[in-house]
Amino acid sequence: MASTEWTYDDGMDATPAAHLVGRISALVRALSTVNEAGAGTAELARATSLPRPTVHRLLASLAEEGFVDRDRRSGRWFLGPELYLLGGVAGIRYDITRHARESVHRLAALTGESAFFSARRGDETVCLLREDGDFPIRSFVLYEGARFPLGVVSAGLAALSFLDDTEIDAYLASRDLVDRWGPAHAPDAVRERIAQTRIDGYAVNPGLVVEGSWGMAAAVFDHAGQPAWALTVTGVETRFRAERRPELGALLLREAHALGRTLKTGAGARR
């Protein structure tokens, strides 16, 4: 007799199936954040707060379908070829990076800093593009594929700041940013930065993730007026002095507004 643990009929409680999907999603997202060295089972268990046997069982099942891959010698896990194929198909509809690439390039060229394009995915931002400027000292907090909760890096702060107040309240009530990111990410401190972001139009992260590594970002809005993406520049603290920040902010806002108009009539309108 087949197990009913993860199956349900119309009208029945879907919680077990949703629970399984949530675990798999968390696992795949955690695996997407590691570098080319892959991740071990124990490492993924810590990242997802799931029991190690559960993580191993899910990974083994995903490997059978080609969604993850495992190096036989090291035992480390990687995203699998099936995700690459599926991503290529999804990219036809959702790839907006081709529209953003010119903005990122201009920001890097004009500022000399590292420039980025990120997308909001639920309660996170995901970095999709990076281009380095010609200034020789760089920050490596952000990289393509990096995920951060809203309100942490400048891209996430820019996106969070322009949500409705009710959404912001619900988010800050449900997430503990202090445990991972420190007291500077307590709700009251985040609210102060949200208020300043709304005044300036752009967000500033004064080295709160890595000391001395600053970031500034402007939200890019979709056709519904929601902060769906963000453009960012990052660099060392000395490159973000008070007298230069308005100039950087103006560049970010100009590119964000132009990109938003493009995305509303291009790939972004199909989200």
GROMACS .gro file of C-alpha atoms in nm:
model
  271
    1MET     CA    1   0.000   0.000   0.000
    2ALA     CA    2   0.142   0.335  -0.101
    3SER     CA    3   0.225   0.579   0.176
    4THR     CA    4  -0.009   0.877   0.211
    5GLU     CA    5   0.246   1.089   0.396
    6TRP     CA    6   0.299   1.328   0.107
    7THR     CA    7  -0.023   1.280  -0.089
    8TYR     CA    8  -0.363   1.435  -0.052
    9ASP     CA    9  -0.693   1.462  -0.236
   10ASP     CA   10  -0.890   1.774  -0.318
   11GLY     CA   11  -1.042   1.910   0.000
   12MET     CA   12  -0.792   1.741   0.229
   13ASP     CA   13  -0.517   1.908   0.430
   14ALA     CA   14  -0.228   2.000   0.199
   15THR     CA   15   0.010   2.086   0.481
   16PRO     CA   16   0.232   1.772   0.453
   17ALA     CA   17   0.289   1.826   0.081
   18ALA     CA   18   0.353   2.196   0.130
   19HIS     CA   19   0.594   2.108   0.412
   20LEU     CA   20   0.791   1.879   0.182
   21VAL     CA   21   0.802   2.138  -0.097
   22GLY     CA   22   0.923   2.397   0.153
   23ARG     CA   23   1.205   2.170   0.268
   24ILE     CA   24   1.314   2.093  -0.087
   25SER     CA   25   1.299   2.462  -0.182
   26ALA     CA   26   1.510   2.559   0.118
   27LEU     CA   27   1.764   2.291   0.031
   28VAL     CA   28   1.795   2.392  -0.334
   29ARG     CA   29   1.825   2.760  -0.240
   30ALA     CA   30   2.095   2.682   0.016
   31LEU     CA   31   2.284   2.482  -0.244
   32SER     CA   32   2.256   2.772  -0.490
   33THR     CA   33   2.442   3.004  -0.253
   34VAL     CA   34   2.761   2.798  -0.223
   35ASN     CA   35   3.057   2.850  -0.451
   36GLU     CA   36   3.202   2.612  -0.709
   37ALA     CA   37   3.338   2.390  -0.430
   38GLY     CA   38   2.987   2.264  -0.354
   39ALA     CA   39   2.853   2.182  -0.007
   40GLY     CA   40   2.859   1.885   0.228
   41THR     CA   41   2.549   1.726   0.374
   42ALA     CA   42   2.619   1.856   0.725
   43GLU     CA   43   2.677   2.207   0.590
   44LEU     CA   44   2.342   2.205   0.410
   45ALA     CA   45   2.171   2.069   0.721
   46ARG     CA   46   2.302   2.366   0.919
   47ALA     CA   47   2.203   2.614   0.650
   48THR     CA   48   1.845   2.484   0.633
   49SER     CA   49   1.802   2.389   1.001
   50LEU     CA   50   1.693   2.042   0.890
   51PRO     CA   51   1.809   1.710   1.041
   52ARG     CA   52   2.109   1.567   0.861
   53PRO     CA   53   1.935   1.234   0.776
   54THR     CA   54   1.645   1.428   0.625
   55VAL     CA   55   1.881   1.639   0.415
   56HIS     CA   56   2.066   1.332   0.291
   57ARG     CA   57   1.742   1.157   0.200
   58LEU     CA   58   1.609   1.458   0.009
   59LEU     CA   59   1.939   1.509  -0.173
   60ALA     CA   60   1.951   1.143  -0.276
   61SER     CA   61   1.600   1.170  -0.419
   62LEU     CA   62   1.681   1.493  -0.600
   63ALA     CA   63   1.997   1.336  -0.742
   64GLU     CA   64   1.794   1.052  -0.894
   65GLU     CA   65   1.598   1.313  -1.089
   66GLY     CA   66   1.906   1.512  -1.190
   67PHE     CA   67   1.821   1.820  -0.983
   68VAL     CA   68   2.139   1.786  -0.776
   69ASP     CA   69   2.468   1.611  -0.838
   70ARG     CA   70   2.726   1.461  -0.603
   71ASP     CA   71   3.100   1.433  -0.646
   72ARG     CA   72   3.184   1.070  -0.571
   73ARG     CA   73   3.530   1.147  -0.438
   74SER     CA   74   3.458   1.444  -0.214
   75GLY     CA   75   3.096   1.364  -0.132
   76ARG     CA   76   3.000   1.727  -0.188
   77TRP     CA   77   2.675   1.830  -0.350
   78PHE     CA   78   2.613   2.063  -0.647
   79LEU     CA   79   2.314   2.184  -0.842
   80GLY     CA   80   2.235   1.931  -1.111
   81PRO     CA   81   2.203   1.937  -1.491
   82GLU     CA   82   1.824   1.920  -1.486
   83LEU     CA   83   1.807   2.259  -1.316
   84TYR     CA   84   2.033   2.400  -1.587
   85LEU     CA   85   1.798   2.274  -1.857
   86LEU     CA   86   1.488   2.400  -1.679
   87GLY     CA   87   1.656   2.734  -1.615
   88GLY     CA   88   1.720   2.775  -1.985
   89VAL     CA   89   1.352   2.728  -2.060
   90ALA     CA   90   1.240   2.961  -1.779
   91GLY     CA   91   1.492   3.219  -1.891
   92ILE     CA   92   1.299   3.277  -2.214
   93ARG     CA   93   1.019   3.427  -2.006
   94TYR     CA   94   1.195   3.559  -1.700
   95ASP     CA   95   1.547   3.659  -1.803
   96ILE     CA   96   1.553   4.031  -1.745
   97THR     CA   97   1.928   4.055  -1.705
   98ARG     CA   98   1.974   4.144  -2.072
   99HIS     CA   99   1.778   4.462  -2.005
  100ALA     CA  100   1.972   4.538  -1.686
  101ARG     CA  101   2.320   4.469  -1.817
  102GLU     CA  102   2.365   4.813  -1.975
  103SER     CA  103   2.263   4.989  -1.653
  104VAL     CA  104   2.507   4.780  -1.452
  105HIS     CA  105   2.782   4.851  -1.702
  106ARG     CA  106   2.721   5.226  -1.693
  107LEU     CA  107   2.722   5.236  -1.314
  108ALA     CA  108   3.050   5.045  -1.297
  109ALA     CA  109   3.209   5.264  -1.564
  110LEU     CA  110   3.090   5.597  -1.422
  111THR     CA  111   3.165   5.525  -1.056
  112GLY     CA  112   3.463   5.291  -1.075
  113GLU     CA  113   3.289   5.071  -0.816
  114SER     CA  114   3.136   4.725  -0.840
  115ALA     CA  115   2.780   4.743  -0.974
  116PHE     CA  116   2.501   4.488  -0.935
  117PHE     CA  117   2.148   4.402  -1.036
  118SER     CA  118   1.936   4.206  -0.789
  119ALA     CA  119   1.583   4.067  -0.795
  120ARG     CA  120   1.342   4.045  -0.507
  121ARG     CA  121   1.226   3.689  -0.449
  122GLY     CA  122   0.981   3.677  -0.162
  123ASP     CA  123   1.159   3.789   0.154
  124GLU     CA  124   1.504   3.789  -0.009
  125THR     CA  125   1.704   3.962  -0.277
  126VAL     CA  126   1.910   3.753  -0.520
  127CYS     CA  127   2.207   3.903  -0.703
  128LEU     CA  128   2.178   3.834  -1.076
  129LEU     CA  129   2.453   4.050  -1.230
  130ARG     CA  130   2.787   4.192  -1.122
  131GLU     CA  131   3.037   4.411  -1.305
  132ASP     CA  132   3.348   4.562  -1.147
  133GLY     CA  133   3.466   4.913  -1.215
  134ASP     CA  134   3.825   5.020  -1.254
  135PHE     CA  135   3.892   5.108  -0.888
  136PRO     CA  136   4.138   4.839  -0.774
  137ILE     CA  137   3.994   4.777  -0.425
  138ARG     CA  138   3.663   4.594  -0.427
  139SER     CA  139   3.403   4.453  -0.193
  140PHE     CA  140   3.303   4.089  -0.229
  141VAL     CA  141   2.996   4.085  -0.007
  142LEU     CA  142   2.778   4.057  -0.317
  143TYR     CA  143   2.831   3.810  -0.599
  144GLU     CA  144   2.608   3.653  -0.862
  145GLY     CA  145   2.373   3.411  -0.688
  146ALA     CA  146   2.413   3.565  -0.341
  147ARG     CA  147   2.091   3.581  -0.137
  148PHE     CA  148   2.019   3.810   0.155
  149PRO     CA  149   1.705   3.877   0.358
  150LEU     CA  150   1.527   4.203   0.291
  151GLY     CA  151   1.671   4.485   0.500
  152VAL     CA  152   2.025   4.350   0.518
  153VAL     CA  153   2.233   4.456   0.217
  154SER     CA  154   2.148   4.785   0.045
  155ALA     CA  155   1.948   4.614  -0.233
  156GLY     CA  156   1.726   4.446   0.023
  157LEU     CA  157   1.687   4.768   0.219
  158ALA     CA  158   1.586   4.956  -0.097
  159ALA     CA  159   1.323   4.693  -0.180
  160LEU     CA  160   1.191   4.672   0.177
  161SER     CA  161   1.166   5.048   0.215
  162PHE     CA  162   0.910   5.086  -0.062
  163LEU     CA  163   0.673   4.811   0.043
  164ASP     CA  164   0.350   4.902   0.218
  165ASP     CA  165   0.386   4.971   0.590
  166THR     CA  166   0.169   4.668   0.670
  167GLU     CA  167   0.403   4.442   0.473
  168ILE     CA  168   0.706   4.592   0.645
  169ASP     CA  169   0.547   4.545   0.988
  170ALA     CA  170   0.461   4.181   0.914
  171TYR     CA  171   0.808   4.109   0.780
  172LEU     CA  172   0.997   4.263   1.072
  173ALA     CA  173   0.768   4.085   1.318
  174SER     CA  174   0.833   3.746   1.156
  175ARG     CA  175   1.208   3.762   1.092
  176ASP     CA  176   1.494   3.763   1.341
  177LEU     CA  177   1.770   3.951   1.159
  178VAL     CA  178   1.969   4.017   1.476
  179ASP     CA  179   2.076   3.659   1.540
  180ARG     CA  180   2.260   3.631   1.207
  181TRP     CA  181   2.336   3.992   1.118
  182GLY     CA  182   2.382   4.167   1.453
  183PRO     CA  183   2.209   4.438   1.663
  184ALA     CA  184   2.228   4.691   1.381
  185HIS     CA  185   1.946   4.487   1.224
  186ALA     CA  186   1.704   4.512   1.513
  187PRO     CA  187   1.356   4.625   1.396
  188ASP     CA  188   1.390   4.981   1.524
  189ALA     CA  189   1.729   5.023   1.355
  190VAL     CA  190   1.595   4.885   1.026
  191ARG     CA  191   1.296   5.120   1.050
  192GLU     CA  192   1.531   5.417   1.089
  193ARG     CA  193   1.714   5.319   0.771
  194ILE     CA  194   1.380   5.267   0.593
  195ALA     CA  195   1.274   5.620   0.689
  196GLN     CA  196   1.601   5.767   0.559
  197THR     CA  197   1.576   5.563   0.238
  198ARG     CA  198   1.231   5.702   0.172
  199ILE     CA  199   1.363   6.055   0.219
  200ASP     CA  200   1.669   6.009  -0.003
  201GLY     CA  201   1.513   5.774  -0.257
  202TYR     CA  202   1.810   5.537  -0.230
  203ALA     CA  203   1.940   5.304   0.041
  204VAL     CA  204   2.278   5.316   0.214
  205ASN     CA  205   2.444   5.026   0.393
  206PRO     CA  206   2.733   5.176   0.595
  207GLY     CA  207   2.941   4.861   0.640
  208LEU     CA  208   2.679   4.672   0.842
  209VAL     CA  209   2.744   4.332   0.682
  210VAL     CA  210   3.123   4.354   0.652
  211GLU     CA  211   3.303   4.637   0.829
  212GLY     CA  212   3.441   4.891   0.585
  213SER     CA  213   3.237   4.758   0.292
  214TRP     CA  214   2.967   5.007   0.193
  215GLY     CA  215   2.679   4.973  -0.048
  216MET     CA  216   2.414   5.197  -0.199
  217ALA     CA  217   2.108   5.084  -0.392
  218ALA     CA  218   1.798   5.212  -0.568
  219ALA     CA  219   1.480   5.011  -0.613
  220VAL     CA  220   1.351   4.931  -0.959
  221PHE     CA  221   0.971   4.912  -0.976
  222ASP     CA  222   0.757   4.676  -1.183
  223HIS     CA  223   0.438   4.756  -1.374
  224ALA     CA  224   0.234   4.731  -1.052
  225GLY     CA  225   0.456   4.984  -0.875
  226GLN     CA  226   0.619   4.721  -0.655
  227PRO     CA  227   0.995   4.721  -0.575
  228ALA     CA  228   1.083   4.409  -0.770
  229TRP     CA  229   1.453   4.468  -0.840
  230ALA     CA  230   1.742   4.689  -0.731
  231LEU     CA  231   2.060   4.841  -0.872
  232THR     CA  232   2.357   4.860  -0.635
  233VAL     CA  233   2.709   4.997  -0.617
  234THR     CA  234   2.952   4.876  -0.351
  235GLY     CA  235   3.304   4.959  -0.244
  236VAL     CA  236   3.530   5.050   0.044
  237GLU     CA  237   3.423   5.312   0.298
  238THR     CA  238   3.660   5.582   0.176
  239ARG     CA  239   3.484   5.578  -0.162
  240PHE     CA  240   3.146   5.651  -0.002
  241ARG     CA  241   3.217   5.969   0.193
  242ALA     CA  242   2.928   6.204   0.268
  243GLU     CA  243   3.020   6.448  -0.008
  244ARG     CA  244   3.011   6.175  -0.275
  245ARG     CA  245   2.697   5.988  -0.170
  246PRO     CA  246   2.448   6.232  -0.329
  247GLU     CA  247   2.627   6.193  -0.662
  248LEU     CA  248   2.618   5.813  -0.639
  249GLY     CA  249   2.256   5.824  -0.530
  250ALA     CA  250   2.159   6.040  -0.827
  251LEU     CA  251   2.329   5.799  -1.068
  252LEU     CA  252   2.153   5.502  -0.910
  253LEU     CA  253   1.812   5.671  -0.925
  254ARG     CA  254   1.861   5.776  -1.286
  255GLU     CA  255   1.950   5.423  -1.395
  256ALA     CA  256   1.679   5.268  -1.178
  257HIS     CA  257   1.408   5.491  -1.328
  258ALA     CA  258   1.526   5.424  -1.684
  259LEU     CA  259   1.551   5.049  -1.626
  260GLY     CA  260   1.209   5.042  -1.463
  261ARG     CA  261   1.053   5.199  -1.772
  262THR     CA  262   1.225   4.942  -1.991
  263LEU     CA  263   1.121   4.647  -1.779
  264LYS     CA  264   0.759   4.760  -1.763
  265THR     CA  265   0.737   4.727  -2.140
  266GLY     CA  266   0.976   4.432  -2.177
  267ALA     CA  267   1.047   4.117  -1.980
  268GLY     CA  268   0.935   4.270  -1.653
  269ALA     CA  269   0.579   4.319  -1.773
  270ARG     CA  270   0.541   3.941  -1.798
  271ARG     CA  271   0.624   3.867  -1.434
   0.00000   0.00000   0.00000
